[in-house]
Amino acid sequence: MKRINTKDFQSFVRSLEGQTIETRAQKKQFTAKVTEGGLEYTPLSTGKPRLHNDKTLNNIFDEFAQSQSFKCKDYIEITRNISYTLALIGMYLKRK
């Protein structure tokens, strides 16, 4: 699969700002927004933001292009907060 373009993905996430999104497996609710340095995810359960900077996003997109995996365990070396990005990737790909 072709690698996800970071800027295009961020534009997609910008269109979702203010909406409640769910993770794929556990259906945990969160919001997402684009920040100057990447993406910020805020789980509704804790209200504590989690940041994926641009470097992390690029590493995720590189791995996803190779593996096509939606399994969190496949990204453990990159980030422990992958479930948020995978939910958005799924939505992004459906839109395409």
PDB file of N, CA and C in Angstrom, residues 10-64:
ATOM      1  N   GLN A  10      -3.286  14.977   8.388  1.00  0.00           N
ATOM      2  CA  GLN A  10      -3.553  16.051   9.347  1.00  0.00           C
ATOM      3  C   GLN A  10      -4.740  16.911   8.896  1.00  0.00           C
ATOM      4  N   SER A  11      -4.879  17.122   7.603  1.00  0.00           N
ATOM      5  CA  SER A  11      -6.041  17.864   7.096  1.00  0.00           C
ATOM      6  C   SER A  11      -7.326  17.104   7.399  1.00  0.00           C
ATOM      7  N   PHE A  12      -7.270  15.779   7.234  1.00  0.00           N
ATOM      8  CA  PHE A  12      -8.421  14.944   7.561  1.00  0.00           C
ATOM      9  C   PHE A  12      -8.765  15.056   9.049  1.00  0.00           C
ATOM     10  N   VAL A  13      -7.758  14.971   9.901  1.00  0.00           N
ATOM     11  CA  VAL A  13      -7.986  15.066  11.351  1.00  0.00           C
ATOM     12  C   VAL A  13      -8.556  16.441  11.705  1.00  0.00           C
ATOM     13  N   ARG A  14      -8.083  17.469  11.044  1.00  0.00           N
ATOM     14  CA  ARG A  14      -8.602  18.818  11.279  1.00  0.00           C
ATOM     15  C   ARG A  14     -10.122  18.861  11.034  1.00  0.00           C
ATOM     16  N   SER A  15     -10.578  18.109  10.046  1.00  0.00           N
ATOM     17  CA  SER A  15     -12.010  18.087   9.728  1.00  0.00           C
ATOM     18  C   SER A  15     -12.831  17.382  10.813  1.00  0.00           C
ATOM     19  N   LEU A  16     -12.164  16.631  11.681  1.00  0.00           N
ATOM     20  CA  LEU A  16     -12.854  15.900  12.758  1.00  0.00           C
ATOM     21  C   LEU A  16     -12.781  16.598  14.112  1.00  0.00           C
ATOM     22  N   GLU A  17     -12.054  17.716  14.183  1.00  0.00           N
ATOM     23  CA  GLU A  17     -11.874  18.390  15.472  1.00  0.00           C
ATOM     24  C   GLU A  17     -13.220  18.724  16.089  1.00  0.00           C
ATOM     25  N   GLY A  18     -13.347  18.420  17.383  1.00  0.00           N
ATOM     26  CA  GLY A  18     -14.583  18.661  18.109  1.00  0.00           C
ATOM     27  C   GLY A  18     -15.520  17.460  18.132  1.00  0.00           C
ATOM     28  N   GLN A  19     -15.231  16.456  17.313  1.00  0.00           N
ATOM     29  CA  GLN A  19     -16.060  15.252  17.280  1.00  0.00           C
ATOM     30  C   GLN A  19     -15.501  14.195  18.231  1.00  0.00           C
ATOM     31  N   THR A  20     -16.386  13.368  18.754  1.00  0.00           N
ATOM     32  CA  THR A  20     -15.965  12.242  19.571  1.00  0.00           C
ATOM     33  C   THR A  20     -15.709  11.054  18.655  1.00  0.00           C
ATOM     34  N   ILE A  21     -14.549  10.432  18.836  1.00  0.00           N
ATOM     35  CA  ILE A  21     -14.106   9.305  18.013  1.00  0.00           C
ATOM     36  C   ILE A  21     -13.908   8.122  18.952  1.00  0.00           C
ATOM     37  N   GLU A  22     -14.016   6.906  18.429  1.00  0.00           N
ATOM     38  CA  GLU A  22     -13.804   5.703  19.245  1.00  0.00           C
ATOM     39  C   GLU A  22     -12.624   4.908  18.712  1.00  0.00           C
ATOM     40  N   THR A  23     -11.858   4.317  19.641  1.00  0.00           N
ATOM     41  CA  THR A  23     -10.807   3.399  19.211  1.00  0.00           C
ATOM     42  C   THR A  23     -11.472   2.165  18.608  1.00  0.00           C
ATOM     43  N   ARG A  24     -10.721   1.461  17.797  1.00  0.00           N
ATOM     44  CA  ARG A  24     -11.284   0.336  17.043  1.00  0.00           C
ATOM     45  C   ARG A  24     -11.636  -0.854  17.931  1.00  0.00           C
ATOM     46  N   ALA A  25     -10.750  -1.259  18.796  1.00  0.00           N
ATOM     47  CA  ALA A  25     -10.952  -2.496  19.559  1.00  0.00           C
ATOM     48  C   ALA A  25     -11.769  -2.285  20.833  1.00  0.00           C
ATOM     49  N   GLN A  26     -11.350  -1.347  21.655  1.00  0.00           N
ATOM     50  CA  GLN A  26     -11.999  -1.186  22.961  1.00  0.00           C
ATOM     51  C   GLN A  26     -13.095  -0.122  22.988  1.00  0.00           C
ATOM     52  N   LYS A  27     -13.275   0.556  21.865  1.00  0.00           N
ATOM     53  CA  LYS A  27     -14.337   1.569  21.745  1.00  0.00           C
ATOM     54  C   LYS A  27     -14.213   2.686  22.782  1.00  0.00           C
ATOM     55  N   LYS A  28     -12.955   3.002  23.146  1.00  0.00           N
ATOM     56  CA  LYS A  28     -12.711   4.112  24.067  1.00  0.00           C
ATOM     57  C   LYS A  28     -12.882   5.425  23.313  1.00  0.00           C
ATOM     58  N   GLN A  29     -13.596   6.356  23.909  1.00  0.00           N
ATOM     59  CA  GLN A  29     -13.874   7.624  23.252  1.00  0.00           C
ATOM     60  C   GLN A  29     -12.755   8.629  23.474  1.00  0.00           C
ATOM     61  N   PHE A  30     -12.480   9.411  22.421  1.00  0.00           N
ATOM     62  CA  PHE A  30     -11.444  10.436  22.488  1.00  0.00           C
ATOM     63  C   PHE A  30     -11.735  11.520  21.463  1.00  0.00           C
ATOM     64  N   THR A  31     -11.030  12.621  21.605  1.00  0.00           N
ATOM     65  CA  THR A  31     -11.046  13.668  20.591  1.00  0.00           C
ATOM     66  C   THR A  31      -9.632  13.797  20.051  1.00  0.00           C
ATOM     67  N   ALA A  32      -9.520  14.397  18.881  1.00  0.00           N
ATOM     68  CA  ALA A  32      -8.206  14.587  18.266  1.00  0.00           C
ATOM     69  C   ALA A  32      -8.137  15.983  17.675  1.00  0.00           C
ATOM     70  N   LYS A  33      -6.939  16.556  17.735  1.00  0.00           N
ATOM     71  CA  LYS A  33      -6.739  17.847  17.082  1.00  0.00           C
ATOM     72  C   LYS A  33      -5.299  17.944  16.594  1.00  0.00           C
ATOM     73  N   VAL A  34      -5.137  18.746  15.575  1.00  0.00           N
ATOM     74  CA  VAL A  34      -3.818  18.989  15.012  1.00  0.00           C
ATOM     75  C   VAL A  34      -3.159  20.094  15.833  1.00  0.00           C
ATOM     76  N   THR A  35      -1.913  19.871  16.201  1.00  0.00           N
ATOM     77  CA  THR A  35      -1.135  20.877  16.924  1.00  0.00           C
ATOM     78  C   THR A  35       0.034  21.291  16.040  1.00  0.00           C
ATOM     79  N   GLU A  36       0.778  22.250  16.488  1.00  0.00           N
ATOM     80  CA  GLU A  36       1.924  22.709  15.705  1.00  0.00           C
ATOM     81  C   GLU A  36       2.939  21.597  15.476  1.00  0.00           C
ATOM     82  N   GLY A  37       3.084  20.694  16.444  1.00  0.00           N
ATOM     83  CA  GLY A  37       4.104  19.656  16.327  1.00  0.00           C
ATOM     84  C   GLY A  37       3.598  18.282  15.947  1.00  0.00           C
ATOM     85  N   GLY A  38       2.279  18.125  15.724  1.00  0.00           N
ATOM     86  CA  GLY A  38       1.758  16.803  15.395  1.00  0.00           C
ATOM     87  C   GLY A  38       0.274  16.714  15.675  1.00  0.00           C
ATOM     88  N   LEU A  39      -0.118  15.654  16.391  1.00  0.00           N
ATOM     89  CA  LEU A  39      -1.521  15.445  16.752  1.00  0.00           C
ATOM     90  C   LEU A  39      -1.643  15.271  18.255  1.00  0.00           C
ATOM     91  N   GLU A  40      -2.754  15.746  18.791  1.00  0.00           N
ATOM     92  CA  GLU A  40      -3.032  15.592  20.215  1.00  0.00           C
ATOM     93  C   GLU A  40      -4.332  14.805  20.361  1.00  0.00           C
ATOM     94  N   TYR A  41      -4.262  13.728  21.136  1.00  0.00           N
ATOM     95  CA  TYR A  41      -5.423  12.896  21.426  1.00  0.00           C
ATOM     96  C   TYR A  41      -5.799  13.103  22.881  1.00  0.00           C
ATOM     97  N   THR A  42      -7.084  13.270  23.141  1.00  0.00           N
ATOM     98  CA  THR A  42      -7.542  13.426  24.514  1.00  0.00           C
ATOM     99  C   THR A  42      -8.636  12.400  24.797  1.00  0.00           C
ATOM    100  N   PRO A  43      -8.311  11.353  25.587  1.00  0.00           N
ATOM    101  CA  PRO A  43      -9.336  10.383  25.975  1.00  0.00           C
ATOM    102  C   PRO A  43     -10.388  11.071  26.844  1.00  0.00           C
ATOM    103  N   LEU A  44     -11.657  10.795  26.578  1.00  0.00           N
ATOM    104  CA  LEU A  44     -12.715  11.402  27.374  1.00  0.00           C
ATOM    105  C   LEU A  44     -12.683  10.883  28.806  1.00  0.00           C
ATOM    106  N   SER A  45     -12.168   9.666  28.995  1.00  0.00           N
ATOM    107  CA  SER A  45     -12.145   9.073  30.330  1.00  0.00           C
ATOM    108  C   SER A  45     -11.191   9.789  31.286  1.00  0.00           C
ATOM    109  N   THR A  46     -10.090  10.319  30.775  1.00  0.00           N
ATOM    110  CA  THR A  46      -9.097  10.955  31.647  1.00  0.00           C
ATOM    111  C   THR A  46      -8.977  12.461  31.435  1.00  0.00           C
ATOM    112  N   GLY A  47      -9.252  12.905  30.224  1.00  0.00           N
ATOM    113  CA  GLY A  47      -9.083  14.318  29.899  1.00  0.00           C
ATOM    114  C   GLY A  47      -7.623  14.731  29.775  1.00  0.00           C
ATOM    115  N   LYS A  48      -6.706  13.754  29.834  1.00  0.00           N
ATOM    116  CA  LYS A  48      -5.270  14.055  29.753  1.00  0.00           C
ATOM    117  C   LYS A  48      -4.778  13.865  28.321  1.00  0.00           C
ATOM    118  N   PRO A  49      -4.322  14.950  27.694  1.00  0.00           N
ATOM    119  CA  PRO A  49      -3.885  14.861  26.296  1.00  0.00           C
ATOM    120  C   PRO A  49      -2.638  13.985  26.122  1.00  0.00           C
ATOM    121  N   ARG A  50      -2.577  13.323  24.962  1.00  0.00           N
ATOM    122  CA  ARG A  50      -1.417  12.535  24.563  1.00  0.00           C
ATOM    123  C   ARG A  50      -0.983  13.056  23.196  1.00  0.00           C
ATOM    124  N   LEU A  51       0.292  13.283  23.034  1.00  0.00           N
ATOM    125  CA  LEU A  51       0.807  13.882  21.806  1.00  0.00           C
ATOM    126  C   LEU A  51       1.541  12.847  20.963  1.00  0.00           C
ATOM    127  N   HIS A  52       1.258  12.854  19.679  1.00  0.00           N
ATOM    128  CA  HIS A  52       2.084  12.147  18.702  1.00  0.00           C
ATOM    129  C   HIS A  52       2.706  13.227  17.842  1.00  0.00           C
ATOM    130  N   ASN A  53       4.027  13.420  18.001  1.00  0.00           N
ATOM    131  CA  ASN A  53       4.683  14.438  17.191  1.00  0.00           C
ATOM    132  C   ASN A  53       4.820  13.950  15.753  1.00  0.00           C
ATOM    133  N   ASP A  54       5.254  14.838  14.871  1.00  0.00           N
ATOM    134  CA  ASP A  54       5.356  14.502  13.446  1.00  0.00           C
ATOM    135  C   ASP A  54       6.283  13.319  13.198  1.00  0.00           C
ATOM    136  N   LYS A  55       7.361  13.222  13.957  1.00  0.00           N
ATOM    137  CA  LYS A  55       8.287  12.098  13.780  1.00  0.00           C
ATOM    138  C   LYS A  55       7.597  10.774  14.110  1.00  0.00           C
ATOM    139  N   THR A  56       6.859  10.754  15.208  1.00  0.00           N
ATOM    140  CA  THR A  56       6.119   9.541  15.586  1.00  0.00           C
ATOM    141  C   THR A  56       5.092   9.188  14.521  1.00  0.00           C
ATOM    142  N   LEU A  57       4.355  10.187  14.044  1.00  0.00           N
ATOM    143  CA  LEU A  57       3.368   9.931  12.995  1.00  0.00           C
ATOM    144  C   LEU A  57       4.030   9.338  11.749  1.00  0.00           C
ATOM    145  N   ASN A  58       5.149   9.903  11.349  1.00  0.00           N
ATOM    146  CA  ASN A  58       5.851   9.386  10.173  1.00  0.00           C
ATOM    147  C   ASN A  58       6.313   7.948  10.389  1.00  0.00           C
ATOM    148  N   ASN A  59       6.785   7.638  11.579  1.00  0.00           N
ATOM    149  CA  ASN A  59       7.183   6.256  11.880  1.00  0.00           C
ATOM    150  C   ASN A  59       5.978   5.308  11.820  1.00  0.00           C
ATOM    151  N   ILE A  60       4.850   5.769  12.328  1.00  0.00           N
ATOM    152  CA  ILE A  60       3.618   4.965  12.270  1.00  0.00           C
ATOM    153  C   ILE A  60       3.221   4.730  10.816  1.00  0.00           C
ATOM    154  N   PHE A  61       3.246   5.785  10.003  1.00  0.00           N
ATOM    155  CA  PHE A  61       2.844   5.651   8.601  1.00  0.00           C
ATOM    156  C   PHE A  61       3.799   4.750   7.825  1.00  0.00           C
ATOM    157  N   ASP A  62       5.090   4.806   8.147  1.00  0.00           N
ATOM    158  CA  ASP A  62       6.062   3.905   7.507  1.00  0.00           C
ATOM    159  C   ASP A  62       5.729   2.453   7.843  1.00  0.00           C
ATOM    160  N   GLU A  63       5.488   2.192   9.117  1.00  0.00           N
ATOM    161  CA  GLU A  63       5.164   0.831   9.555  1.00  0.00           C
ATOM    162  C   GLU A  63       3.851   0.355   8.947  1.00  0.00           C
ATOM    163  N   PHE A  64       2.849   1.225   8.929  1.00  0.00           N
ATOM    164  CA  PHE A  64       1.556   0.844   8.386  1.00  0.00           C
ATOM    165  C   PHE A  64       1.659   0.526   6.890  1.00  0.00           C
TER     166      PHE A  64
END
